[in-house]
mmCIF file of C-alpha atoms in Angstrom:
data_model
loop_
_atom_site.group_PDB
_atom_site.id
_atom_site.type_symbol
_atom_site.label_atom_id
_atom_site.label_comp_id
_atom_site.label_asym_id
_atom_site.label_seq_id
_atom_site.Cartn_x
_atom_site.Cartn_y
_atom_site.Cartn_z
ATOM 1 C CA UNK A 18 5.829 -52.836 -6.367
ATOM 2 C CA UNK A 19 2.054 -52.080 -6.420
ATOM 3 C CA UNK A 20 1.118 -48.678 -6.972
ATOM 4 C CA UNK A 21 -2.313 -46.823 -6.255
ATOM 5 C CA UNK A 22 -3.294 -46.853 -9.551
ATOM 6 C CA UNK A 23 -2.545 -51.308 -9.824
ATOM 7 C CA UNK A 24 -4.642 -50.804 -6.545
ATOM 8 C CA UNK A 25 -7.537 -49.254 -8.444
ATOM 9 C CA UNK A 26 -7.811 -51.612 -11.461
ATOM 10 C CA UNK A 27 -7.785 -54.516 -9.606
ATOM 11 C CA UNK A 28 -9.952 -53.101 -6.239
ATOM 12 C CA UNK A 29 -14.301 -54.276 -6.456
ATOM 13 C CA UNK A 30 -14.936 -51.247 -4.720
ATOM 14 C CA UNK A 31 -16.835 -48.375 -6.082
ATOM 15 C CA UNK A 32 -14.028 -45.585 -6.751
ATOM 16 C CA UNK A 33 -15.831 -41.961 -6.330
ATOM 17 C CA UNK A 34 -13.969 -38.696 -6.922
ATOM 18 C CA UNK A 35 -13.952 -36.489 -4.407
ATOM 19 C CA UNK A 36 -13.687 -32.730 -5.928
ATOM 20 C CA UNK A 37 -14.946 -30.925 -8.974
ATOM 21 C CA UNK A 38 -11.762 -28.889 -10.198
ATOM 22 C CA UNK A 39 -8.775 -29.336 -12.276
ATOM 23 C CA UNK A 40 -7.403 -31.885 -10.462
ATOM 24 C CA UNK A 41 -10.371 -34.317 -10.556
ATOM 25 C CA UNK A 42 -10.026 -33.874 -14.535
ATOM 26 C CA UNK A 43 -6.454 -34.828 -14.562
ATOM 27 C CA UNK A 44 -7.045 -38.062 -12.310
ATOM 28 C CA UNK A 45 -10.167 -39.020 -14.460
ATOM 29 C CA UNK A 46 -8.255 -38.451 -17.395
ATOM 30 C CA UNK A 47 -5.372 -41.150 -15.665
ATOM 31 C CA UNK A 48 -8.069 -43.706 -14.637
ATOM 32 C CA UNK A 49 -9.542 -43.343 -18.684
ATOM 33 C CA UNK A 50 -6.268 -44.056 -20.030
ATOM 34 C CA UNK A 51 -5.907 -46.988 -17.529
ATOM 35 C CA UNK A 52 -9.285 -47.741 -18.342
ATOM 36 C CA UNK A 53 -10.708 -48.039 -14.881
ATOM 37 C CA UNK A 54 -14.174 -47.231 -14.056
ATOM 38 C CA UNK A 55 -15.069 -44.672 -11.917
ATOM 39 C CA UNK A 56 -18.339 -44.507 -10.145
ATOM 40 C CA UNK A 57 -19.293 -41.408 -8.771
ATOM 41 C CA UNK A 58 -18.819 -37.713 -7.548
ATOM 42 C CA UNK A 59 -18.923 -36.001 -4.114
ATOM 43 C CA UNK A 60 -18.021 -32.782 -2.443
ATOM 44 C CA UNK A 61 -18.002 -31.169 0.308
ATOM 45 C CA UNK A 62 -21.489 -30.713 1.901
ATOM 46 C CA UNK A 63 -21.240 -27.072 1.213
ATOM 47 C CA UNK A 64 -20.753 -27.580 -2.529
ATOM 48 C CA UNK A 65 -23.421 -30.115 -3.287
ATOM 49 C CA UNK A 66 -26.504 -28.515 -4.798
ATOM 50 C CA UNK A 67 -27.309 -30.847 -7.529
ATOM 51 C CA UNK A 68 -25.104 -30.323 -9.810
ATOM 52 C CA UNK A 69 -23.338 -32.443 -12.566
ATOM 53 C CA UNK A 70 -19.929 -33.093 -13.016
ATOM 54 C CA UNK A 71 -18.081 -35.486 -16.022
ATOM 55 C CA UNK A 72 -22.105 -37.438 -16.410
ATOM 56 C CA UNK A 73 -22.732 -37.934 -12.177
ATOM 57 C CA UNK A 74 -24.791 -35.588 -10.534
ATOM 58 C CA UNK A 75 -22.834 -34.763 -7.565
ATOM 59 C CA UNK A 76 -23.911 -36.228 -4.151
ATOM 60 C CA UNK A 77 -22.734 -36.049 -0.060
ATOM 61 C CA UNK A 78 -20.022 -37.951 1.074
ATOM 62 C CA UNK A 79 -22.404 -39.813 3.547
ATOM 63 C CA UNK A 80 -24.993 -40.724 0.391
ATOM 64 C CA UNK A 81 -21.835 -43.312 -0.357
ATOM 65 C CA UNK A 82 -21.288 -46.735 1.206
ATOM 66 C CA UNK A 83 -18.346 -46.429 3.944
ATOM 67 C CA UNK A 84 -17.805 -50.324 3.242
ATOM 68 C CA UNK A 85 -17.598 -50.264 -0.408
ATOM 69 C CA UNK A 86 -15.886 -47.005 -1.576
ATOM 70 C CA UNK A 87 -12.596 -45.677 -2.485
ATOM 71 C CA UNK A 88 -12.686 -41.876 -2.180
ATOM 72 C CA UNK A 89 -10.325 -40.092 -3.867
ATOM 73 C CA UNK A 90 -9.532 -36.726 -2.900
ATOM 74 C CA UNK A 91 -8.729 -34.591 -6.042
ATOM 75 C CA UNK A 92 -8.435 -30.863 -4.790
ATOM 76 C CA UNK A 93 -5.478 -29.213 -2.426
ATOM 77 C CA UNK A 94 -5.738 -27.355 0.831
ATOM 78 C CA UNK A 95 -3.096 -26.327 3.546
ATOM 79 C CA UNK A 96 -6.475 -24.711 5.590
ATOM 80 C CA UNK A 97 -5.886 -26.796 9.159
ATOM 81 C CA UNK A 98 -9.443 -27.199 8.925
ATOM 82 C CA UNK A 99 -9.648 -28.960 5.656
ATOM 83 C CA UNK A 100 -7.074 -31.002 6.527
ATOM 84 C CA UNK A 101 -8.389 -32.119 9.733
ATOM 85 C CA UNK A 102 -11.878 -33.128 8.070
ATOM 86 C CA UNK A 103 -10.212 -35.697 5.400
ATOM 87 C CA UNK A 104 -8.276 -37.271 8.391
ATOM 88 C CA UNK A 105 -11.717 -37.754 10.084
ATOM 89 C CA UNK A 106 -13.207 -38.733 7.288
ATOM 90 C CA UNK A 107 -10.823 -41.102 6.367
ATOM 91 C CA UNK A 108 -11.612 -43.150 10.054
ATOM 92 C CA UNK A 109 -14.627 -44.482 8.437
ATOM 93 C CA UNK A 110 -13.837 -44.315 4.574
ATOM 94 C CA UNK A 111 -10.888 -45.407 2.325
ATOM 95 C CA UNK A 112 -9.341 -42.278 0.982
ATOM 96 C CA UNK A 113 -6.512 -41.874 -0.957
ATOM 97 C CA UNK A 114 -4.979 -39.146 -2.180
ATOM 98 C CA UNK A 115 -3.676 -39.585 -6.086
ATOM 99 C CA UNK A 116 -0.522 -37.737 -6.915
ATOM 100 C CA UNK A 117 -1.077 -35.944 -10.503
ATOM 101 C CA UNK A 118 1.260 -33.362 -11.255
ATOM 102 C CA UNK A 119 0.053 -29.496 -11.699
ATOM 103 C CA UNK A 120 2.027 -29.441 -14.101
ATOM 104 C CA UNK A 121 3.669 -31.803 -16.978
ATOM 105 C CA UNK A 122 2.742 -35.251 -18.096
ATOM 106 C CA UNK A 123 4.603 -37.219 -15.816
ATOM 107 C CA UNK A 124 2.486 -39.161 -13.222
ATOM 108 C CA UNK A 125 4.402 -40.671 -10.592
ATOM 109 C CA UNK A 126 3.534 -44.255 -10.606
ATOM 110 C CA UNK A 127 5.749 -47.508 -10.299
ATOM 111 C CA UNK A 128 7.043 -46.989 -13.816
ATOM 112 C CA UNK A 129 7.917 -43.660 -13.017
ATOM 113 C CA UNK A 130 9.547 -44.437 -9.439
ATOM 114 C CA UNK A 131 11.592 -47.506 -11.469
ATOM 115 C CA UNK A 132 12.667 -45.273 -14.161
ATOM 116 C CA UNK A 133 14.345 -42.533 -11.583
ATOM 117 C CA UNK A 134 14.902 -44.570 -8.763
ATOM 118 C CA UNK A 135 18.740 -44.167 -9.326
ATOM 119 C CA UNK A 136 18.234 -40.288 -9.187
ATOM 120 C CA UNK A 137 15.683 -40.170 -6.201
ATOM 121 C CA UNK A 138 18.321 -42.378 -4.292
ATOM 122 C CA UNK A 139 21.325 -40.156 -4.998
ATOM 123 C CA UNK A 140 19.044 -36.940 -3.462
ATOM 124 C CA UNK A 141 18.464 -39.034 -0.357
ATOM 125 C CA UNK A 142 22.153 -39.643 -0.220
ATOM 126 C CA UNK A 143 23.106 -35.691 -0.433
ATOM 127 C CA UNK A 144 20.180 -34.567 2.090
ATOM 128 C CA UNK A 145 21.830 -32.247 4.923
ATOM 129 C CA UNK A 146 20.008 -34.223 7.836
ATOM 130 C CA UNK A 147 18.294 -37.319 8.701
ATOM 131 C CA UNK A 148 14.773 -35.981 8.959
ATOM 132 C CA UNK A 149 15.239 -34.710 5.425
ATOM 133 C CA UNK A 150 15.928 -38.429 4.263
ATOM 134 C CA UNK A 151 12.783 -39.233 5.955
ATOM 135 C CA UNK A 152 10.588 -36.609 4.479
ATOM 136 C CA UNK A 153 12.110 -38.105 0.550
ATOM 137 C CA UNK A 154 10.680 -41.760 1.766
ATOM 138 C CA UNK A 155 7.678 -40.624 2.933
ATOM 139 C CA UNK A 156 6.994 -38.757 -0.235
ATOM 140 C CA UNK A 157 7.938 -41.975 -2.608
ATOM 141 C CA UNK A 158 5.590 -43.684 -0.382
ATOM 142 C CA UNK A 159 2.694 -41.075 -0.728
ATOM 143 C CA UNK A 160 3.161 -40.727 -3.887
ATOM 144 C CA UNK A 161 3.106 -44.263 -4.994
ATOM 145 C CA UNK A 162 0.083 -45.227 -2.621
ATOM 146 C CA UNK A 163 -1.856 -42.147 -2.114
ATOM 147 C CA UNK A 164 -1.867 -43.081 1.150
ATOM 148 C CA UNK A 165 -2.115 -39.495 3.587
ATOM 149 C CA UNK A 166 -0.383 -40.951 6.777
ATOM 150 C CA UNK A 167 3.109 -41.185 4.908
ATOM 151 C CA UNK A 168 2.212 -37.248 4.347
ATOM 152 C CA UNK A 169 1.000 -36.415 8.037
ATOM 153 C CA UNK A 170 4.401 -38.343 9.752
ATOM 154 C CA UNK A 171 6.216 -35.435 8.151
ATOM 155 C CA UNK A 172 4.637 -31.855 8.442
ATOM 156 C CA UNK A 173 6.639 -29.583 9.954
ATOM 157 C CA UNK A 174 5.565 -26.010 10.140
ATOM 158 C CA UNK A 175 8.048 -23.297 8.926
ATOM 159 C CA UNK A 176 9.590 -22.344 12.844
ATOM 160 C CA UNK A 177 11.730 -24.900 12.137
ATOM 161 C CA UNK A 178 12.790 -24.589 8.632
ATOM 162 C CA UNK A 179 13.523 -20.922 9.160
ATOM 163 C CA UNK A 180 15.745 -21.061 12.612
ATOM 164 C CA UNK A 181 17.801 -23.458 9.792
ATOM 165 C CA UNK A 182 18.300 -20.988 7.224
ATOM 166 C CA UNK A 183 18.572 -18.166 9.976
ATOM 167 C CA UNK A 184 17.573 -14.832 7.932
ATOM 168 C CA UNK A 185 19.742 -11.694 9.063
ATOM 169 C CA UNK A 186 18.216 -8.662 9.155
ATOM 170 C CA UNK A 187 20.514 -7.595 6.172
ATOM 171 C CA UNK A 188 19.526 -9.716 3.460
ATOM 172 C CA UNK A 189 19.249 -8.657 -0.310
ATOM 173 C CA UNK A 190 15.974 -11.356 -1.218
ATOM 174 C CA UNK A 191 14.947 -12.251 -4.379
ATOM 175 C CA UNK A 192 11.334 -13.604 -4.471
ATOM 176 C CA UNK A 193 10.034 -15.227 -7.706
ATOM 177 C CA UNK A 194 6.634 -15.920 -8.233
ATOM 178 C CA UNK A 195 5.686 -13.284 -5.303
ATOM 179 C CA UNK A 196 1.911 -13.415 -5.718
ATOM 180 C CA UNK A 197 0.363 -10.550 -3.530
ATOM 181 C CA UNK A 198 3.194 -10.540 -1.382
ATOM 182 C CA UNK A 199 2.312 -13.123 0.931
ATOM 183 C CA UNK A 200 5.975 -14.502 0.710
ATOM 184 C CA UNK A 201 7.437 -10.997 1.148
ATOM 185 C CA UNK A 202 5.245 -10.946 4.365
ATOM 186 C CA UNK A 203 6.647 -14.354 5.632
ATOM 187 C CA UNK A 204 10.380 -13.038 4.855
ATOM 188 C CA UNK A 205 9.344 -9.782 6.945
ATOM 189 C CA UNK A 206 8.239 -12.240 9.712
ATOM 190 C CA UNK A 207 11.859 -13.857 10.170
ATOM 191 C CA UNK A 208 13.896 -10.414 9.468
ATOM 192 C CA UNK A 209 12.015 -8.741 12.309
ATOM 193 C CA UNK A 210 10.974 -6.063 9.687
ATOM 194 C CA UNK A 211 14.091 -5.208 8.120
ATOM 195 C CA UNK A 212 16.253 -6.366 5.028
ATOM 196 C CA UNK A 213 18.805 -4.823 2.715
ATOM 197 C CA UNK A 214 17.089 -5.136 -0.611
ATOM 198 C CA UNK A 215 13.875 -7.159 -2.026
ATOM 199 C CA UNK A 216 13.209 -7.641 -5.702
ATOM 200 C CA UNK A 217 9.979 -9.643 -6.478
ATOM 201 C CA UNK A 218 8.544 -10.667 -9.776
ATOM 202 C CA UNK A 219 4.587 -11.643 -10.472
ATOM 203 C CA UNK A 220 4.114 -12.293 -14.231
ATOM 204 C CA UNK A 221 0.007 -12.624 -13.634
ATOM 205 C CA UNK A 222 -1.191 -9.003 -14.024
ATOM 206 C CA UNK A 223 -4.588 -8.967 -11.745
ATOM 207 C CA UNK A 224 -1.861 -10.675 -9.231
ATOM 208 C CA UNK A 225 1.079 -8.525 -9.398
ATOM 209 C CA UNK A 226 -1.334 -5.422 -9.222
ATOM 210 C CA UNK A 227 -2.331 -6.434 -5.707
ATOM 211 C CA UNK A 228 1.542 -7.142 -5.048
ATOM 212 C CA UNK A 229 2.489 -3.184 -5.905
ATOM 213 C CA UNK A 230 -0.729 -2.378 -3.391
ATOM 214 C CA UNK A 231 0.747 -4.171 -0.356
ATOM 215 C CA UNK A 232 4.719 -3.467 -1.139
ATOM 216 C CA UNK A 233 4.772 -1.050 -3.773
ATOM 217 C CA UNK A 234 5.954 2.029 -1.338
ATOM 218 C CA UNK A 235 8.632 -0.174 0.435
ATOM 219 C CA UNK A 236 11.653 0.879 0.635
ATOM 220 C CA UNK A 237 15.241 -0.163 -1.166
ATOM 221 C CA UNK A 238 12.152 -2.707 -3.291
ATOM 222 C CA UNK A 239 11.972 -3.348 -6.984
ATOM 223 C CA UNK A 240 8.588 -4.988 -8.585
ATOM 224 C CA UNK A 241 8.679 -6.324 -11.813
ATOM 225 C CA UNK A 242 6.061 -7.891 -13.506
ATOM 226 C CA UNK A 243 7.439 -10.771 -15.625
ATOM 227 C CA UNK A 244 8.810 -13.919 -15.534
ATOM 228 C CA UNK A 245 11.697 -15.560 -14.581
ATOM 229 C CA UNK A 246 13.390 -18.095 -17.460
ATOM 230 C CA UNK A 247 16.955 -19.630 -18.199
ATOM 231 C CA UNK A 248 16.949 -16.331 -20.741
ATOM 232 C CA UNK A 249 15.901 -13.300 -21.118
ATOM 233 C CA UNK A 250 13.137 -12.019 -24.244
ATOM 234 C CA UNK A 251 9.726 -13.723 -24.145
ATOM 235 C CA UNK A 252 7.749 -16.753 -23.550
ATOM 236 C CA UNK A 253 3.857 -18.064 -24.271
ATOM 237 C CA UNK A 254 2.382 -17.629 -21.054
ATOM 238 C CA UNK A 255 -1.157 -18.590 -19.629
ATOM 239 C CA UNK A 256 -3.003 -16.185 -17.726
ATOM 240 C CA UNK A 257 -5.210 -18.011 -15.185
ATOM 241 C CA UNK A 258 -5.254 -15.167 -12.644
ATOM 242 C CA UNK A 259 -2.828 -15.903 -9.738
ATOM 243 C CA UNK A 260 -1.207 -18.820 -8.863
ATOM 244 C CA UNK A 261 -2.759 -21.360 -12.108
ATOM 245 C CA UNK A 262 -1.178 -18.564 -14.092
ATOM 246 C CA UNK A 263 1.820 -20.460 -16.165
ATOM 247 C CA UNK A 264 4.328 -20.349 -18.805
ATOM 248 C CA UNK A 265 2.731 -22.817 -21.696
ATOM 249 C CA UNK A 266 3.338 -23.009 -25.387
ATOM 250 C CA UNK A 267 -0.173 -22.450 -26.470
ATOM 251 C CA UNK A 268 -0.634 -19.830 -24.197
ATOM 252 C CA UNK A 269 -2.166 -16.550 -25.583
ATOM 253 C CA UNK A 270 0.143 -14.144 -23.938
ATOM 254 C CA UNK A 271 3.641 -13.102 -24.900
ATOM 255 C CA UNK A 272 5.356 -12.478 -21.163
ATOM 256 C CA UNK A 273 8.712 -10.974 -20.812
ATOM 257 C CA UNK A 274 11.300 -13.061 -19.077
ATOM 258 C CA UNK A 275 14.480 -12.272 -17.435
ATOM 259 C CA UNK A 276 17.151 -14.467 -15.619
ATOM 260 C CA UNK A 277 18.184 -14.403 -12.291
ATOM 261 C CA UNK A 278 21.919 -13.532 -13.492
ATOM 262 C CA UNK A 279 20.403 -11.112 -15.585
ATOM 263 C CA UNK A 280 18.798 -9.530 -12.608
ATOM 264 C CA UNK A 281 21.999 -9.725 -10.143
ATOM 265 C CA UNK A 282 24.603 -8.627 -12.523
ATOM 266 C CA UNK A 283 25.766 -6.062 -10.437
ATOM 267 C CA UNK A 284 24.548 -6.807 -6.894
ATOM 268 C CA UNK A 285 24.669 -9.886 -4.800
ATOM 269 C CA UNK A 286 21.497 -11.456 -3.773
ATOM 270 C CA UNK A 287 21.909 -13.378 -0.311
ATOM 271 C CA UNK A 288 17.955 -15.499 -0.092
ATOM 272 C CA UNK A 289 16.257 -16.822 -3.193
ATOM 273 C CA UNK A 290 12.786 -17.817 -3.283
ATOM 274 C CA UNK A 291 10.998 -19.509 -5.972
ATOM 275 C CA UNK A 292 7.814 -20.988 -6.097
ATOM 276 C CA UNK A 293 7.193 -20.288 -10.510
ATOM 277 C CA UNK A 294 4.859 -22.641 -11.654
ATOM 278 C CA UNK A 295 6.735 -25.585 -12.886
ATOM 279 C CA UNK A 296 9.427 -23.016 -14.143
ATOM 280 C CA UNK A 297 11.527 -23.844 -11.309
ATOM 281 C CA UNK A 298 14.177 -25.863 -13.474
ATOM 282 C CA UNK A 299 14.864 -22.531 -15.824
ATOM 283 C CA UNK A 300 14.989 -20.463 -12.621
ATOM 284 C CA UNK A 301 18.087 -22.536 -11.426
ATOM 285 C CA UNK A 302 19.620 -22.868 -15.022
ATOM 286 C CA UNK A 303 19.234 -18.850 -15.640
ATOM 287 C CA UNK A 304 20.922 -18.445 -12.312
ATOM 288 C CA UNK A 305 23.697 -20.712 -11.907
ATOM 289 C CA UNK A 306 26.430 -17.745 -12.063
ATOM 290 C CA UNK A 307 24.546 -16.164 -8.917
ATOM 291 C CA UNK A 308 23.982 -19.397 -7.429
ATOM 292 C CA UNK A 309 28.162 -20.174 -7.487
ATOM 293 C CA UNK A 310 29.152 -16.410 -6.765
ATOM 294 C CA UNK A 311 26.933 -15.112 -4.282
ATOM 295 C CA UNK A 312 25.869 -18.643 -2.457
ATOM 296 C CA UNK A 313 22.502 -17.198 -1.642
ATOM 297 C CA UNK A 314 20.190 -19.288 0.726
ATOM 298 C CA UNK A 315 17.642 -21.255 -1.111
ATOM 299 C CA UNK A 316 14.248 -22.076 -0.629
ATOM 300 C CA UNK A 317 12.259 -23.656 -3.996
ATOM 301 C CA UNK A 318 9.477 -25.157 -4.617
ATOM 302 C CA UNK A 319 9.182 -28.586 -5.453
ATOM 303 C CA UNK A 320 5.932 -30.128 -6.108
ATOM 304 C CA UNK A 321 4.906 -28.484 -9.283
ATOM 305 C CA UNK A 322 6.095 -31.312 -11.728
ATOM 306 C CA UNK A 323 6.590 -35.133 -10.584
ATOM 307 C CA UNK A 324 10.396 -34.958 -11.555
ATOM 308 C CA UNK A 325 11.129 -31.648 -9.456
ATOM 309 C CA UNK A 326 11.918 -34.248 -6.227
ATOM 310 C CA UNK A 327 14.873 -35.091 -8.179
ATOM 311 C CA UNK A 328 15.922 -32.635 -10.772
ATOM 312 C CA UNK A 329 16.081 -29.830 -8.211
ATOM 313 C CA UNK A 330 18.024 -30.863 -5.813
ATOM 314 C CA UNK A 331 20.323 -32.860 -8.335
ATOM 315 C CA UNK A 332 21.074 -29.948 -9.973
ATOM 316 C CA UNK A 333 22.033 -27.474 -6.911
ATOM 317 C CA UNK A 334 24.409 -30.376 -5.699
ATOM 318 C CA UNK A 335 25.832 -29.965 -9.189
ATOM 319 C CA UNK A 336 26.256 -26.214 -9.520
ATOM 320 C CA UNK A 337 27.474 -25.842 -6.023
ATOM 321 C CA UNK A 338 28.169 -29.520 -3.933
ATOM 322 C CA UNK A 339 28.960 -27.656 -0.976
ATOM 323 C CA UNK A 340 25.139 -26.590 -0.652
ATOM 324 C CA UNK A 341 23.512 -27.931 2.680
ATOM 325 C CA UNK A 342 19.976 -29.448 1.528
ATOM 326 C CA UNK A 343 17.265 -29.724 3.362
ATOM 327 C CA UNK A 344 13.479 -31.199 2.332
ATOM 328 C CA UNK A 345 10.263 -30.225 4.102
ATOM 329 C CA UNK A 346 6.836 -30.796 3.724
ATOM 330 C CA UNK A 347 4.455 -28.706 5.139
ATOM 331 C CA UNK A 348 0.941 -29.263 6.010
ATOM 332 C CA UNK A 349 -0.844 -29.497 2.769
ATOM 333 C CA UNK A 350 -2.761 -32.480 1.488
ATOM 334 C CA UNK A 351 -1.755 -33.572 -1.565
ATOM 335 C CA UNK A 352 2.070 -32.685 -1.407
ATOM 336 C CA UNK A 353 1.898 -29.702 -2.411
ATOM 337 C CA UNK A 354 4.074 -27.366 -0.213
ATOM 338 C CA UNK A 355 6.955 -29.540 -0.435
ATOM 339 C CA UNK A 356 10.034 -27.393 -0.435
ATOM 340 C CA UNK A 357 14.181 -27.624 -0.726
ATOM 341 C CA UNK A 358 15.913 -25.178 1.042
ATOM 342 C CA UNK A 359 19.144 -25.032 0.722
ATOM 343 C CA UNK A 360 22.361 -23.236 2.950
ATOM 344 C CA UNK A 361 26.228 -23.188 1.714
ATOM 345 C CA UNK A 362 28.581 -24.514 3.818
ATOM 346 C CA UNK A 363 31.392 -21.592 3.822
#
């Protein structure tokens, strides 16, 4: 099976990189290793002033030619507006869309999909409902072809995730990784307002400052800021300010950690949300107690590392089998945004 990146050593079009951030860096740093030659840098029209970027001085989208290009996009964006822009563009150039993790080494590419197929197969065969089979396909596909249509067939906006998971308006929520409280805001949204208990954790300090400004006086609500782990003590932790902030061995901050059965010891939690920076993985293992006592409804994050489509869902099924799992994707080019959510069936 050919893969985008067997597309790009053997395509004679010029391949141009389309974004000047971190994730242009980690797709140059793929084509390098693959030694394949890129040839240029572009940007949105707003962004190009002359500028340099790895050698190229940057330059419009329209200064390359539509017949002989390969754009590769190499930032993210959920904006509607962003989104709609690439999907013109891409009537009149090739674009592709690379898949390079945010976090971790492991790009998915046809070595990757062969090594794991066995695993990605067994979460199709658990998924709760057919559309969720379809969004796992679709992802494979994007992922191995960078091709955007596999990704647009399945958006779905959150409506229709959240009349699934059906929030009461007496739920004790756990949100981890609660940025400024934008997540606390959506979980207001489908409670109509009211809940039993929220605890949220930010480990970025800049970030969870702005957190205790918007929920700080709420009631029957405990902020912490630290981390969530599979222990509790400390970890190296990267402070990037907001969401690039991550735990990382080199990083130059000690963070305190705790675990989610550490937190719930002696209350129930009934809606988990995690969304921790590739951390995911310790969340679950640091909470499997909760997970089998309290059967909270799920909803994780699962896009952060290139084996999270697998080892996620893989290892809910195996904590508790009588979890309902769901997958949806929604609107983000790349696929980012891509989230399990997960209900027990009593």
């Amino acid at each position: 099976m050919l893969d985008i990146w067997d597309y790009l050593g053997n395509t004679n079009k010029n391949i141009i990189i389309y974004g000047m951030g971190n994730g242009a860096d980690k797709i140059i740093h793929e084509l390098e290793r693959l030694h394949i030659t890129f040839h240029g840098i572009t940007a949105s029209d707003d962004f190009v002033r002359g500028q340099t970027f790895h050698g190229f001085t940057v330059k419009k989208i329209s200064e390359f030619d539509k017949n002989n290009s390969v754009i590769l996009t190499a930032f993210g964006s959920q904006r509607d507006d962003v989104i709609k822009h690439i999907l013109s563009l891409s009537k009149e150039y090739t674009i592709l869309s690379p898949d390079v993790p945010v976090y971790g080494d492991n790009i998915f590419n046809r070595q990757f999909y062969e090594s794991h197929k066995n695993e990605l197969q067994k979460v199709h065969d658990i998924l709760a409902d057919d559309f969720s089979k379809k969004v796992i396909e679709n992802e494979i596909k994007f992922k191995l072809t960078g091709k955007i249509n596999y990704l647009t067939e399945i958006f779905t906006d959150k409506d229709e995730i959240f009349k699934i998971l059906d929030l009461s308006e007496n739920e004790s929520y756990l949100d981890l990784g609660a940025y400024r409280g934008d997540t606390i805001q959506e979980f207001l949204h489908y409670t109509n307002g009211h809940y039993r208990h929220i605890t949220a954790l930010e480990p970025d300090n800049k970030t969870y400052k702005k957190l205790k400004d918007y929920a700080g006086n709420f009631p029957n609500t405990q902020l912490w800021n630290m981390g969530i782990w599979d222990c509790d003590g400390y970890v190296n932790f990267e402070n990037a300010t907001g969401r690039g902030s991550s735990v990382k061995t080199s990083g130059s901050q000690r963070l305190a950690v705790t675990k989610i059965d550490t937190l719930f010891k002696r209350q129930s939690v009934s809606y988990i949300k995690t969304d921790v920076e590739g951390a995911e993985l310790q969340a679950l293992k640091g909470g499997i107690e909760t997970l089998m006592r309290d059967k909270p409804k799920l909803n994780l994050a699962l896009y952060h590392r290139s084996e999270d489509i697998f080892t996620l869902p893989l290892l809910v099924h195996e904590i508790n089998p009588h979890y309902q799992l769901y997958l949806r994707q929604h609107p983000h080019i790349p696929a980012w945004d891509l989230n399990l959510y997960g209900i027990h069936n009593s």
